[in-house]
C-alpha cells in the first residue's frame, strides 16, 4: 500500500544527542505522499462525519454504538493499519499508520478505542502469533468482526506489571491452560471479543494468551466511572477457571514480558501521534472561537494574550509533530533497510527496540503538550470552556489519562535514561566517549568555537550547546553514581527532560532548515519563526535542568567550575519571542487552524 519517501539512511536510536543529522535526511510532514495524506484525510473525515454527530450517545454509552463504529471504520481499513495485507489488514507503512493514528484521534474516546483495538489488541498477534493464530484471528480483527483488547494491568499491578497475580495452569489432560485472576482498566473491555491476557504459568512464568470472550470463565465487568474518555469502554475482566486452548499461548512460556514491552513500545509512539491529532483539533476550535467571541468591543483573538496562547499551542504542536514524523521516517527507513532479509517479525522487534527512547519521548512530550493545549483551549473559551456543551471541556477531561496509561510519564522518564545508558554501555551509541571528550575540553579551558552559518545559525549553535549541557550533566551523574544512578530518580528525570527537549529542538531545527532549503526562506518564514521561539525557550529549560542536575552531582570548587562552563554553553543572543509569536499567531488566525504542513 502507501510507500513513504523514506529517509535515506536511518539514524540510530538516541544518536540525536551526539550527532547532527543533515536536514535533507530527516522525514517531515512536508514529505508525506499523496497516498499517505489521503489515509489521514479518510481517518479525519470518518470521525467528523460518523463519530462527532453521535458523540452524545457515545458518551452516554448507548449499547452497540461504539462497536458498530469500529466495524464501520474497519470496513474503510482504518482499524488495521499495522496488520499485513495477507491477513486482511491495510498493511500500511510506519509513516502512514502514524498519520492515520494522528487524524483518527481528534476525538479522545475513539482514539483510545482505536489504539486498544488496532494497536495493543492486534499487534501482539501480528508480531508474535504463529501462522495459525495469524490466519485465525487477524482477518477478523481487521474487518471488525472481532474487537481486540489488551489485559496487562491488575488492581495491584499497573506500573509494576510484572507483579501481576493472574495465573495459568495446564490442565491434567494437557489440552488447556486454566486462567484465574482479575484484570483492571481494560480499554474496549465492555465489547471486546478477543483479549490478549498476561498471566503467569504455574504462578511464575509470565506469558501471553489469546482469550476469546466466548471461552468459559472470561467475564468482563461493569464500566468504570472515569474522569474522561466517556466515549470509550473501560472495564475489569475476570478470569474464573477460564479454559484457554493450549494453542492460544502467544509466543513462549516465560516470554510474556517480551510481548508486553515491545507492544507497549509501539503503543507509546502511537500515543504521541494521537496527541498531535487531538491538539490540532483543539487549536482549530479555539482559533475559531477567538474570532466569534467579543469582549471590550473586540474579538478576543485581537488581544495579545489570546494570540500568544494560539501561537504557543501551534509552536508546541509543531515541535512534537516534528519529532514524531522524524521518528516515523527513521523507523520506516530501518524497516526498509532490513528489507526482505531475515525474519520480518525479528526485524520489527529490532526497530521497536532501536527507537524505544524516541517512543517514550513521543509519549511523554506528546501527552504533556496535549495537556497544555487543552488547558489553554479551555482558557480561551473562558466560562464556556468549563461547560459540558463545549467540546473543549470534553477534550480537557479526555487528555489527562494520556500521562497515565501506556506507562506513566514518571516510568517513561526513567526508561528514557535507562535505555540510553543501556545503549551507551552496549556501544550502540558513543555517549561515554563523547562525555569524556567534553570533560577533557572543559579541563583544557575555553577554545575557539566554530560559528555555524546559514539559516537558523544561532539556533544551530543553541542546539549544539544543549547537547553539550546534557553530556556535561549526564557524564558527571554517571561518574558519581555509576550503577546506583537508578536510585536518583529526580536526577534521572532532570536528565530525561533534557533529552526530550533536545530531541524536540533538534527536530524543529532540522525541519525548518529543510523547509527553507526546499521552498525558500521567505515561504518557510513562519515555520522558521516557530522553530526560533521553540528553541529559544527550550534552551532555557535545558539550562535549568542542567543546573539542577549538576548541583546534585558536584560541590565546592568543582561546582563553581561546572557552573562557569554551563554558563559558557548557555550563552545565547536574546530573541524577541513576543514578535515571533505574533507572526505565528497571525498564521494560525488567517487559517483558523494549525498553520503548517501536516494540518
Ligand atoms: C482509562 C484507562 C485505560 C487503560 N487501559 C488499559 C488497557 O487497555 N490495558 C491495560 O493493561 N491497562 C490499561 N490501563 C492501566 C494503566 O496502564 C495503568 O493505570 C498505568 O500503567 C499506571 O498503573 P497504576 O494505575 O496501577 O498506577 P501505579 O503504578 O500505582 O502508580 C501510581 C503513581 O506512582 C508512580 N510510580 C509507580 N511506580 C513508580 C516508580 N518505580 N518510580 C516512581 N514513580 C512510580 C506512577 O508514576 C504514578 O504516578 C488503563 C488505565 C486507564 C486509566
Coordinates of C-alpha atoms and ligand atoms in Angstrom, one line a residue:
X1 CA 0.0 0.0 0.0
X2 CA 1.3 3.5 0.7
X3 CA 5.1 3.7 0.5
X4 CA 6.8 6.7 2.0
X5 CA 9.5 8.8 0.6
X6 CA 11.7 7.2 3.2
X7 CA 14.6 8.9 4.9
X8 CA 17.7 7.9 3.0
X9 CA 19.6 6.5 6.0
X10 CA 18.0 5.7 9.3
X11 CA 19.7 7.5 12.2
X12 CA 20.5 5.2 15.1
X13 CA 18.1 5.5 18.1
X14 CA 19.3 8.1 20.6
X15 CA 22.0 9.3 18.2
X16 CA 20.4 12.8 18.0
X17 CA 22.1 13.5 21.3
X18 CA 25.6 13.3 19.7
X19 CA 25.3 13.8 16.0
X20 CA 23.9 16.5 13.8
X21 CA 21.7 15.0 11.1
X22 CA 21.5 16.6 7.7
X23 CA 18.2 18.4 7.2
X24 CA 17.5 16.6 4.0
X25 CA 17.9 13.2 5.8
X26 CA 15.1 14.0 8.2
X27 CA 11.5 13.0 7.4
X28 CA 9.0 15.8 7.9
X29 CA 5.2 16.2 7.3
X30 CA 6.1 18.0 4.1
X31 CA 7.4 14.7 2.8
X32 CA 4.1 12.9 3.2
X33 CA 3.0 11.3 -0.1
X34 CA -0.5 12.0 -1.5
X35 CA -1.5 8.4 -0.6
X36 CA -0.4 9.0 3.0
X37 CA -2.3 12.3 3.1
X38 CA -5.4 10.6 1.7
X39 CA -5.2 8.0 4.5
X40 CA -5.1 10.8 7.1
X41 CA -8.0 12.6 5.4
X42 CA -10.1 9.5 5.3
X43 CA -9.5 8.9 9.0
X44 CA -10.3 12.5 9.9
X45 CA -13.4 12.6 7.8
X46 CA -14.6 9.4 9.4
X47 CA -14.5 10.9 12.8
X48 CA -16.1 14.2 11.6
X49 CA -18.9 12.5 9.7
X50 CA -19.6 9.3 11.6
X51 CA -18.4 9.9 15.2
X52 CA -18.9 13.5 16.1
X53 CA -22.7 13.5 15.2
X54 CA -23.3 10.7 17.7
X55 CA -20.9 11.8 20.5
X56 CA -23.6 12.5 23.0
X57 CA -25.0 8.9 22.6
X58 CA -21.5 7.5 22.7
X59 CA -20.7 9.3 25.9
X60 CA -24.0 8.0 27.3
X61 CA -22.7 4.5 26.4
X62 CA -25.6 3.7 24.0
X63 CA -25.4 -0.1 23.7
X64 CA -23.9 -1.3 20.4
X65 CA -23.0 2.1 19.1
X66 CA -19.2 2.1 19.6
X67 CA -18.7 -1.4 18.3
X68 CA -20.8 -0.5 15.2
X69 CA -18.5 2.5 14.6
X70 CA -15.4 0.3 15.0
X71 CA -16.8 -2.1 12.4
X72 CA -17.6 0.9 10.0
X73 CA -14.1 2.2 10.5
X74 CA -12.7 -1.3 9.9
X75 CA -14.5 -1.5 6.6
X76 CA -12.5 1.6 5.5
X77 CA -9.3 -0.1 6.5
X78 CA -8.9 2.3 9.4
X79 CA -8.7 -0.3 12.2
X80 CA -5.9 -2.5 10.7
X81 CA -3.1 -0.1 9.7
X82 CA -0.4 -2.3 11.2
X83 CA -1.8 -5.7 10.0
X84 CA -0.2 -7.1 6.9
X85 CA -2.4 -7.3 3.8
X86 CA -2.0 -11.0 3.6
X87 CA -4.1 -11.3 6.8
X88 CA -6.8 -8.8 5.6
X89 CA -5.2 -5.7 7.0
X90 CA -4.4 -2.4 5.4
X91 CA -0.6 -3.2 5.6
X92 CA 0.4 0.4 6.0
X93 CA 4.0 1.6 6.4
X94 CA 5.0 3.3 9.6
X95 CA 4.5 6.8 8.3
X96 CA 1.0 6.0 7.0
X97 CA 0.0 4.4 10.3
X98 CA 1.3 7.4 12.1
X99 CA -0.8 9.9 10.1
X100 CA -3.8 7.5 10.3
X101 CA -3.5 7.5 14.1
X102 CA -3.0 11.2 14.3
X103 CA -6.1 12.1 12.3
X104 CA -8.4 9.5 13.9
X105 CA -7.5 10.9 17.3
X106 CA -9.4 14.2 17.1
X107 CA -11.9 12.7 19.5
X108 CA -10.3 11.1 22.6
X109 CA -12.9 8.4 23.1
X110 CA -12.4 7.0 19.6
X111 CA -8.6 7.5 19.8
X112 CA -8.3 5.2 22.8
X113 CA -10.8 2.6 21.2
X114 CA -8.7 2.7 18.1
X115 CA -5.4 2.3 20.0
X116 CA -6.7 -0.6 22.1
X117 CA -8.0 -2.5 19.0
X118 CA -5.6 -1.7 16.2
X119 CA -2.6 -1.3 18.4
X120 CA -2.2 -3.2 21.6
X121 CA -5.1 -5.5 20.9
X122 CA -3.9 -6.6 17.5
X123 CA -0.2 -6.1 17.2
X124 CA 0.8 -8.9 19.7
X125 CA -0.6 -11.4 17.2
X126 CA 1.0 -9.6 14.3
X127 CA 4.4 -9.6 16.0
X128 CA 4.3 -12.9 18.0
X129 CA 1.5 -15.0 16.6
X130 CA 2.0 -18.4 14.9
X131 CA 0.9 -18.7 11.3
X132 CA -2.2 -20.5 12.5
X133 CA -3.0 -17.8 15.1
X134 CA -2.5 -15.0 12.5
X135 CA -4.7 -16.8 9.9
X136 CA -7.4 -17.4 12.5
X137 CA -7.6 -14.0 14.2
X138 CA -6.1 -11.2 12.2
X139 CA -8.6 -11.2 9.3
X140 CA -11.5 -11.0 11.9
X141 CA -9.7 -8.2 13.8
X142 CA -9.0 -6.3 10.6
X143 CA -12.6 -6.5 9.4
X144 CA -14.0 -5.5 12.8
X145 CA -15.8 -8.9 13.1
X146 CA -13.8 -9.2 16.3
X147 CA -12.7 -6.3 18.5
X148 CA -9.5 -6.5 20.4
X149 CA -8.3 -5.6 23.9
X150 CA -5.1 -5.8 25.9
X151 CA -5.1 -7.1 29.5
X152 CA -1.9 -6.5 31.4
X153 CA -2.9 -4.3 34.4
X154 CA -4.4 -5.6 37.6
X155 CA -5.8 -3.9 40.7
X156 CA -2.4 -4.2 42.5
X157 CA -0.2 -4.1 39.4
X158 CA -0.1 -1.2 37.0
X159 CA 3.4 0.3 36.6
X160 CA 4.8 -2.7 38.3
X161 CA 3.1 -5.0 35.8
X162 CA 5.4 -7.9 36.4
X163 CA 3.8 -8.2 39.9
X164 CA 0.6 -9.5 38.3
X165 CA -1.1 -12.3 40.1
X166 CA -3.2 -13.9 37.3
X167 CA -2.1 -17.4 36.9
X168 CA -2.3 -20.0 34.2
X169 CA -2.1 -23.8 34.8
X170 CA -2.1 -26.5 32.3
X171 CA -5.0 -28.9 32.9
X172 CA -4.2 -32.6 33.6
X173 CA -5.2 -33.5 30.1
X174 CA -2.6 -31.1 28.7
X175 CA -5.1 -29.5 26.4
X176 CA -6.0 -26.2 28.0
X177 CA -4.5 -23.5 30.3
X178 CA -6.8 -22.6 33.1
X179 CA -6.6 -18.9 33.8
X180 CA -7.6 -17.3 37.2
X181 CA -7.3 -13.7 38.1
X182 CA -8.6 -10.2 37.6
X183 CA -7.6 -7.6 35.1
X184 CA -8.2 -3.9 35.6
X185 CA -8.7 -0.9 33.4
X186 CA -9.2 -2.8 30.2
X187 CA -9.9 -0.5 27.2
X188 CA -12.7 -1.9 25.0
X189 CA -13.4 -4.3 27.8
X190 CA -17.2 -3.8 27.5
X191 CA -17.5 -5.1 24.0
X192 CA -14.2 -6.8 23.0
X193 CA -14.3 -10.3 21.6
X194 CA -10.6 -11.1 21.9
X195 CA -8.3 -10.3 24.8
X196 CA -4.6 -10.5 24.9
X197 CA -4.2 -11.7 28.5
X198 CA -1.0 -11.8 30.5
X199 CA -0.7 -14.5 33.2
X200 CA 2.0 -16.4 35.0
X201 CA 2.2 -20.1 34.1
X202 CA 2.4 -22.0 37.3
X203 CA 2.3 -18.6 39.1
X204 CA 5.8 -17.8 38.0
X205 CA 6.5 -17.6 34.3
X206 CA 5.0 -14.5 32.7
X207 CA 3.2 -15.5 29.4
X208 CA 0.7 -14.1 27.0
X209 CA -2.5 -15.8 25.8
X210 CA -5.2 -15.1 23.2
X211 CA -8.5 -15.4 25.1
X212 CA -11.9 -15.2 23.3
X213 CA -14.8 -13.7 25.2
X214 CA -16.8 -16.9 24.4
X215 CA -14.3 -19.0 26.4
X216 CA -16.0 -20.3 29.5
X217 CA -14.9 -18.3 32.6
X218 CA -14.0 -15.0 30.7
X219 CA -16.2 -12.3 32.2
X220 CA -15.8 -8.6 31.6
X221 CA -17.1 -6.4 34.5
X222 CA -19.1 -3.2 34.6
X223 CA -18.0 0.1 33.1
X224 CA -15.6 2.2 35.3
X225 CA -16.8 5.7 36.1
X226 CA -13.9 7.7 34.6
X227 CA -12.9 11.4 34.7
X228 CA -12.9 11.5 30.9
X229 CA -12.9 9.3 27.8
X230 CA -16.6 8.7 28.4
X231 CA -16.9 7.8 24.7
X232 CA -14.7 4.7 25.3
X233 CA -15.2 1.5 27.3
X234 CA -13.0 0.6 30.3
X235 CA -13.9 -2.4 32.4
X236 CA -12.3 -5.0 34.6
X237 CA -12.0 -8.5 33.1
X238 CA -12.5 -11.5 35.4
X239 CA -10.9 -14.9 34.6
X240 CA -12.5 -17.6 36.6
X241 CA -11.2 -21.0 35.7
X242 CA -11.1 -19.7 32.1
X243 CA -10.3 -22.5 29.7
X244 CA -7.9 -21.4 27.0
X245 CA -6.8 -23.9 24.4
X246 CA -3.1 -24.7 24.6
X247 CA -2.6 -23.5 21.1
X248 CA -3.7 -20.0 22.2
X249 CA -0.4 -19.4 24.1
X250 CA 1.1 -16.4 22.4
X251 CA 4.9 -16.6 21.9
X252 CA 6.7 -18.7 24.5
X253 CA 6.1 -19.6 28.1
X254 CA 8.1 -17.2 30.3
X255 CA 8.5 -14.7 27.5
X256 CA 5.3 -12.7 28.1
X257 CA 7.4 -9.6 29.1
X258 CA 8.9 -9.5 25.6
X259 CA 5.3 -9.4 24.1
X260 CA 4.1 -6.9 26.7
X261 CA 7.0 -4.4 26.5
X262 CA 7.5 -4.5 22.7
X263 CA 3.8 -3.9 22.1
X264 CA 3.9 -1.0 24.7
X265 CA 6.9 0.5 22.9
X266 CA 4.9 0.6 19.8
X267 CA 1.8 1.9 21.7
X268 CA 3.8 4.7 23.2
X269 CA 4.9 6.1 19.9
X270 CA 1.4 5.8 18.6
X271 CA 0.1 7.7 21.6
X272 CA 2.4 10.6 20.8
X273 CA 0.9 10.7 17.3
X274 CA -2.5 10.6 18.7
X275 CA -1.8 13.6 21.0
X276 CA -0.7 15.6 17.9
X277 CA -4.1 15.0 16.3
X278 CA -6.0 15.9 19.5
X279 CA -4.1 19.1 20.0
X280 CA -4.6 20.3 16.4
X281 CA -8.3 19.9 16.8
X282 CA -8.3 21.9 20.0
X283 CA -6.3 24.6 18.4
X284 CA -8.7 24.8 15.5
X285 CA -11.7 25.0 17.8
X286 CA -10.0 27.7 20.0
X287 CA -8.9 29.8 17.0
X288 CA -12.5 29.8 15.6
X289 CA -13.9 30.8 19.0
X290 CA -11.4 33.6 19.4
X291 CA -12.9 35.1 16.2
X292 CA -16.5 34.7 17.3
X293 CA -16.3 35.9 21.0
X294 CA -16.2 39.6 21.7
X295 CA -15.1 41.5 24.8
X296 CA -14.4 45.2 25.3
X297 CA -15.8 45.7 21.8
X298 CA -13.2 43.5 20.1
X299 CA -12.8 39.9 19.0
X300 CA -10.9 38.2 21.8
X301 CA -8.5 37.0 19.2
X302 CA -7.3 40.5 18.8
X303 CA -5.9 40.6 22.3
X304 CA -2.2 39.9 22.6
X305 CA -2.6 37.4 25.4
X306 CA -5.1 35.3 23.4
X307 CA -2.9 35.5 20.3
X308 CA 0.1 34.4 22.4
X309 CA -1.8 31.3 23.5
X310 CA -2.8 30.3 20.0
X311 CA 0.8 30.8 18.9
X312 CA 2.3 28.8 21.7
X313 CA -0.2 25.9 21.1
X314 CA 0.8 25.9 17.4
X315 CA 4.6 26.1 18.3
X316 CA 4.4 23.2 20.7
X317 CA 2.4 21.1 18.3
X318 CA 4.9 21.9 15.6
X319 CA 7.8 20.6 17.9
X320 CA 6.0 17.4 18.8
X321 CA 4.9 16.7 15.2
X322 CA 8.5 17.3 14.0
X323 CA 9.8 14.7 16.4
X324 CA 7.0 12.2 15.7
X325 CA 7.4 12.2 11.9
X326 CA 11.2 12.3 12.1
X327 CA 11.0 9.1 14.2
X328 CA 8.4 7.5 11.9
X329 CA 10.7 8.2 9.0
X330 CA 13.6 6.6 10.8
X331 CA 11.6 3.6 11.8
X332 CA 10.4 3.2 8.2
X333 CA 13.9 3.6 6.8
X334 CA 15.1 1.0 9.2
X335 CA 12.4 -1.5 8.2
X336 CA 13.2 -0.7 4.6
X337 CA 16.9 -1.3 5.1
X338 CA 16.2 -4.7 6.8
X339 CA 14.1 -5.4 3.7
X340 CA 13.4 -9.0 2.8
X341 CA 16.5 -10.2 4.7
X342 CA 15.8 -12.2 7.8
X343 CA 12.6 -12.7 9.7
X344 CA 10.2 -9.7 9.4
X345 CA 9.0 -10.1 13.0
X346 CA 12.5 -10.1 14.3
X347 CA 13.2 -7.0 12.2
X348 CA 10.2 -5.2 13.6
X349 CA 11.3 -6.1 17.1
X350 CA 14.8 -4.7 16.4
X351 CA 13.3 -1.5 15.0
X352 CA 11.0 -1.1 18.0
X353 CA 13.9 -1.6 20.4
X354 CA 16.2 0.7 18.4
X355 CA 13.7 3.6 18.7
X356 CA 12.4 2.8 22.2
X357 CA 13.9 6.1 23.5
X358 CA 12.2 8.1 20.8
X359 CA 8.9 6.2 21.5
X360 CA 9.0 7.1 25.2
X361 CA 9.8 10.7 24.3
X362 CA 6.8 10.8 21.9
X363 CA 4.5 9.5 24.7
X364 CA 5.7 11.9 27.5
X365 CA 6.3 15.0 25.5
X366 CA 3.2 14.5 23.4
X367 CA 0.9 13.9 26.3
X368 CA 2.2 16.9 28.2
X369 CA 1.9 19.1 25.1
X370 CA -1.7 17.9 24.7
X371 CA -2.5 18.8 28.4
X372 CA -1.0 22.2 27.8
X373 CA -3.1 22.7 24.6
X374 CA -6.4 21.6 26.1
X375 CA -5.8 23.8 29.2
X376 CA -5.2 26.9 27.1
X377 CA -8.1 25.9 24.9
X378 CA -10.4 25.9 28.0
X379 CA -8.9 29.3 29.0
X380 CA -9.6 30.8 25.6
X381 CA -13.3 29.7 25.9
X382 CA -13.5 31.3 29.4
X383 CA -16.5 30.2 31.4
X384 CA -17.9 28.3 28.4
X385 CA -14.7 26.2 28.4
X386 CA -16.0 24.9 31.7
X387 CA -19.3 23.9 30.3
X388 CA -20.1 20.3 29.1
X389 CA -21.8 21.6 26.0
X390 CA -18.5 22.8 24.6
X391 CA -16.1 20.2 23.0
X392 CA -13.0 21.8 24.6
X393 CA -14.4 20.8 28.0
X394 CA -14.5 17.2 27.0
X395 CA -11.1 17.4 25.4
X396 CA -9.7 18.7 28.7
X397 CA -11.1 15.7 30.6
X398 CA -10.1 13.2 27.9
X399 CA -6.5 14.4 27.8
X400 CA -5.5 13.8 31.3
X401 CA -5.2 10.0 31.2
X402 CA -2.5 10.1 28.4
X403 CA 0.1 10.9 31.1
X404 CA -1.0 7.8 33.0
X405 CA -1.6 4.9 30.6
X406 CA 0.9 3.2 28.3
X407 CA 3.4 3.5 31.2
X408 CA 3.1 6.6 33.3
X409 CA 5.2 9.6 32.4
X410 CA 7.4 9.0 35.5
X411 CA 8.1 5.4 34.4
X412 CA 8.8 6.6 30.8
X413 CA 11.2 9.4 32.0
X414 CA 13.2 6.7 33.8
X415 CA 13.0 4.4 30.8
X416 CA 14.5 7.1 28.6
X417 CA 17.7 7.3 30.7
X418 CA 17.7 3.6 31.4
X419 CA 17.6 2.7 27.7
X420 CA 20.1 5.4 26.8
X421 CA 22.6 4.0 29.3
X422 CA 22.0 0.5 28.1
X423 CA 22.7 1.6 24.5
X424 CA 25.8 3.6 25.7
X425 CA 27.1 0.6 27.7
X426 CA 26.4 -1.7 24.8
X427 CA 28.4 0.6 22.5
X428 CA 25.4 1.3 20.2
X429 CA 25.9 5.0 20.8
X430 CA 29.1 6.6 21.7
X431 CA 27.8 8.6 24.7
X432 CA 30.6 7.7 27.1
X433 CA 33.5 8.7 24.7
X434 CA 31.6 11.9 23.9
X435 CA 31.2 12.8 27.6
X436 CA 34.9 12.0 28.3
X437 CA 35.9 14.2 25.3
X438 CA 33.8 17.0 26.6
X439 CA 35.3 16.6 30.1
X440 CA 38.8 17.0 28.6
X441 CA 37.7 20.1 26.7
X442 CA 36.3 21.6 29.9
X443 CA 39.6 21.0 31.7
X444 CA 41.6 22.5 28.8
X445 CA 39.6 25.7 29.2
X446 CA 37.7 27.9 26.6
X447 CA 38.7 27.3 23.0
X448 CA 37.8 28.8 19.7
X449 CA 34.2 27.9 18.8
X450 CA 33.2 27.4 15.2
X451 CA 30.1 29.5 14.5
X452 CA 27.6 27.8 12.3
X453 CA 26.4 29.6 9.2
X454 CA 23.2 29.7 7.1
X455 CA 19.5 29.6 8.1
X456 CA 18.9 29.4 11.9
X457 CA 22.7 29.6 12.6
X458 CA 22.1 30.9 16.1
X459 CA 19.6 28.2 16.8
X460 CA 22.0 25.5 15.4
X461 CA 24.6 26.7 18.0
X462 CA 22.0 26.7 20.8
X463 CA 21.0 23.1 19.9
X464 CA 24.7 22.0 19.8
X465 CA 25.3 23.6 23.2
X466 CA 22.2 22.0 24.7
X467 CA 23.7 18.6 23.7
X468 CA 26.9 19.6 25.4
X469 CA 25.0 20.6 28.5
X470 CA 23.4 17.2 28.5
X471 CA 26.8 15.4 28.2
X472 CA 28.2 17.6 30.9
X473 CA 25.3 16.8 33.3
X474 CA 25.0 13.1 32.4
X475 CA 28.7 12.5 32.4
X476 CA 29.0 13.9 35.9
X477 CA 26.0 12.0 37.1
X478 CA 27.3 8.7 35.7
X479 CA 30.7 9.2 37.1
X480 CA 29.4 10.0 40.6
X481 CA 26.6 7.4 40.9
X482 CA 27.6 4.7 38.5
X483 CA 25.2 1.7 38.8
X484 CA 23.4 3.5 41.7
X485 CA 22.2 6.2 39.3
X486 CA 18.9 4.3 39.1
X487 CA 18.2 5.3 42.7
X488 CA 18.5 9.0 41.9
X489 CA 15.1 9.4 40.3
X490 CA 14.9 13.2 40.5
X491 CA 18.3 13.5 38.8
X492 CA 17.2 10.9 36.2
X493 CA 14.1 12.9 35.5
X494 CA 16.1 16.1 35.0
X495 CA 18.3 14.3 32.5
X496 CA 15.3 12.8 30.7
X497 CA 13.8 16.3 30.5
X498 CA 17.0 17.4 28.8
X499 CA 16.9 14.5 26.4
X500 CA 13.3 15.3 25.4
X501 CA 13.9 19.0 24.9
X502 CA 17.0 18.3 22.8
X503 CA 15.1 15.9 20.5
X504 CA 12.3 18.5 20.2
X505 CA 14.8 21.3 19.5
X506 CA 16.8 19.3 17.0
X507 CA 13.8 18.0 15.1
X508 CA 12.2 21.5 14.9
X509 CA 15.5 23.0 13.7
X510 CA 16.1 20.4 11.0
X511 CA 12.5 20.6 9.8
X512 CA 12.7 24.4 9.5
X513 CA 16.1 24.2 7.7
X514 CA 14.8 21.5 5.4
X515 CA 11.7 23.7 4.6
X516 CA 13.9 26.7 3.9
X517 CA 16.1 24.7 1.6
X518 CA 13.2 23.2 -0.3
X519 CA 10.8 26.1 -0.7
X520 CA 13.0 29.1 0.2
X521 CA 13.4 31.1 3.4
X522 CA 10.5 33.5 2.6
X523 CA 8.0 30.8 2.0
X524 CA 9.1 29.0 5.2
X525 CA 9.3 32.1 7.3
X526 CA 6.6 31.3 9.8
X527 CA 7.9 27.8 10.2
X528 CA 11.3 29.3 10.9
X529 CA 9.7 31.7 13.4
X530 CA 8.1 28.7 15.2
X531 CA 11.4 26.9 15.4
X532 CA 13.2 30.0 16.7
X533 CA 10.7 30.5 19.5
X534 CA 10.7 26.9 20.5
X535 CA 14.5 26.6 20.5
X536 CA 14.9 29.9 22.5
X537 CA 12.5 28.7 25.2
X538 CA 13.7 25.0 25.2
X539 CA 17.3 26.2 25.6
X540 CA 16.3 27.9 28.8
X541 CA 14.6 24.8 30.0
X542 CA 17.6 22.6 29.2
X543 CA 19.9 25.0 31.0
X544 CA 17.6 25.0 34.0
X545 CA 17.6 21.2 34.2
X546 CA 21.3 21.0 33.7
X547 CA 21.8 23.4 36.6
X548 CA 19.6 21.2 38.8
X549 CA 21.5 18.1 37.8
X550 CA 25.0 19.5 38.1
X551 CA 24.2 20.9 41.5
X552 CA 23.1 17.5 42.6
X553 CA 26.4 16.0 41.5
X554 CA 29.2 18.4 42.3
X555 CA 30.1 20.6 45.2
X556 CA 32.7 23.2 46.3
X557 CA 35.2 24.4 43.7
X558 CA 34.2 21.8 41.2
X559 CA 30.6 23.0 41.3
X560 CA 31.8 26.6 40.7
X561 CA 33.9 25.4 37.7
X562 CA 31.0 23.3 36.3
X563 CA 28.6 26.2 36.6
X564 CA 31.0 28.5 34.8
X565 CA 31.2 26.0 32.0
X566 CA 27.5 25.7 31.9
X567 CA 27.2 29.5 31.6
X568 CA 29.5 29.4 28.6
X569 CA 27.4 26.7 26.9
X570 CA 24.3 28.8 27.7
X571 CA 25.5 32.0 26.0
X572 CA 22.8 33.0 23.6
X573 CA 21.7 36.0 21.7
X574 CA 18.3 37.2 23.0
X575 CA 15.4 36.6 20.7
X576 CA 12.3 38.7 20.5
X577 CA 9.9 35.8 21.1
X578 CA 6.9 38.2 21.5
X579 CA 7.3 39.5 17.9
X580 CA 7.9 36.0 16.6
X581 CA 4.8 34.6 18.4
X582 CA 2.7 37.4 16.9
X583 CA 3.7 36.2 13.5
X584 CA 2.9 32.6 14.3
X585 CA -0.5 33.7 15.8
X586 CA -1.3 35.6 12.6
X587 CA -0.7 32.5 10.6
X588 CA -3.0 30.5 12.9
X589 CA -5.7 33.2 12.7
X590 CA -5.5 33.6 9.0
X591 CA -6.5 29.9 8.6
X592 CA -8.3 29.2 11.9
X593 CA -6.1 26.2 12.5
X594 CA -2.6 24.7 12.8
X595 CA -0.8 26.6 10.0
X596 CA 1.9 24.2 8.9
X597 CA 2.2 21.1 6.7
X598 CA 0.6 18.3 8.4
X599 CA -2.6 20.2 9.0
Ligands
LIG1 C1 -8.7 4.9 31.1 C2 -7.6 3.9 31.3 C3 -7.4 2.9 30.3 C4 -6.5 1.9 30.5 N1 -6.4 0.9 29.5 C5 -5.6 -0.2 29.8 C6 -5.6 -1.3 29.0 O1 -6.3 -1.4 27.9 N2 -4.9 -2.4 29.3 C7 -4.1 -2.4 30.4 O2 -3.4 -3.4 30.7 N3 -4.0 -1.4 31.3 C8 -4.8 -0.2 31.0 N4 -4.8 0.8 31.8 C9 -3.9 0.8 33.0 C10 -2.7 1.7 33.0 O3 -1.8 1.2 32.1 C11 -2.2 1.9 34.4 O4 -3.2 2.7 35.1 C12 -0.9 2.6 34.5 O5 0.1 1.7 34.0 C13 -0.5 3.0 35.9 O6 -0.7 2.0 36.8 P1 -1.5 2.2 38.2 O7 -2.8 2.9 37.8 O8 -1.5 0.9 38.9 O9 -0.6 3.3 39.0 P2 0.6 3.0 39.9 O10 1.5 2.1 39.2 O11 0.1 2.6 41.2 O12 1.3 4.4 40.0 C14 0.8 5.4 40.9 C15 1.8 6.6 40.8 O13 3.1 6.1 41.3 C16 4.1 6.3 40.3 N5 5.1 5.2 40.3 C17 4.8 3.9 40.2 N6 6.0 3.2 40.2 C18 7.0 4.2 40.3 C19 8.4 4.1 40.4 N7 9.1 2.9 40.3 N8 9.1 5.2 40.5 C20 8.4 6.4 40.5 N9 7.1 6.6 40.5 C21 6.4 5.4 40.4 C22 3.3 6.4 39.0 O14 4.1 7.1 38.0 C23 2.1 7.1 39.4 O15 2.3 8.5 39.4 C24 -5.7 1.9 31.6 C25 -5.8 2.9 32.6 C26 -6.8 3.9 32.4 C27 -6.9 4.9 33.5

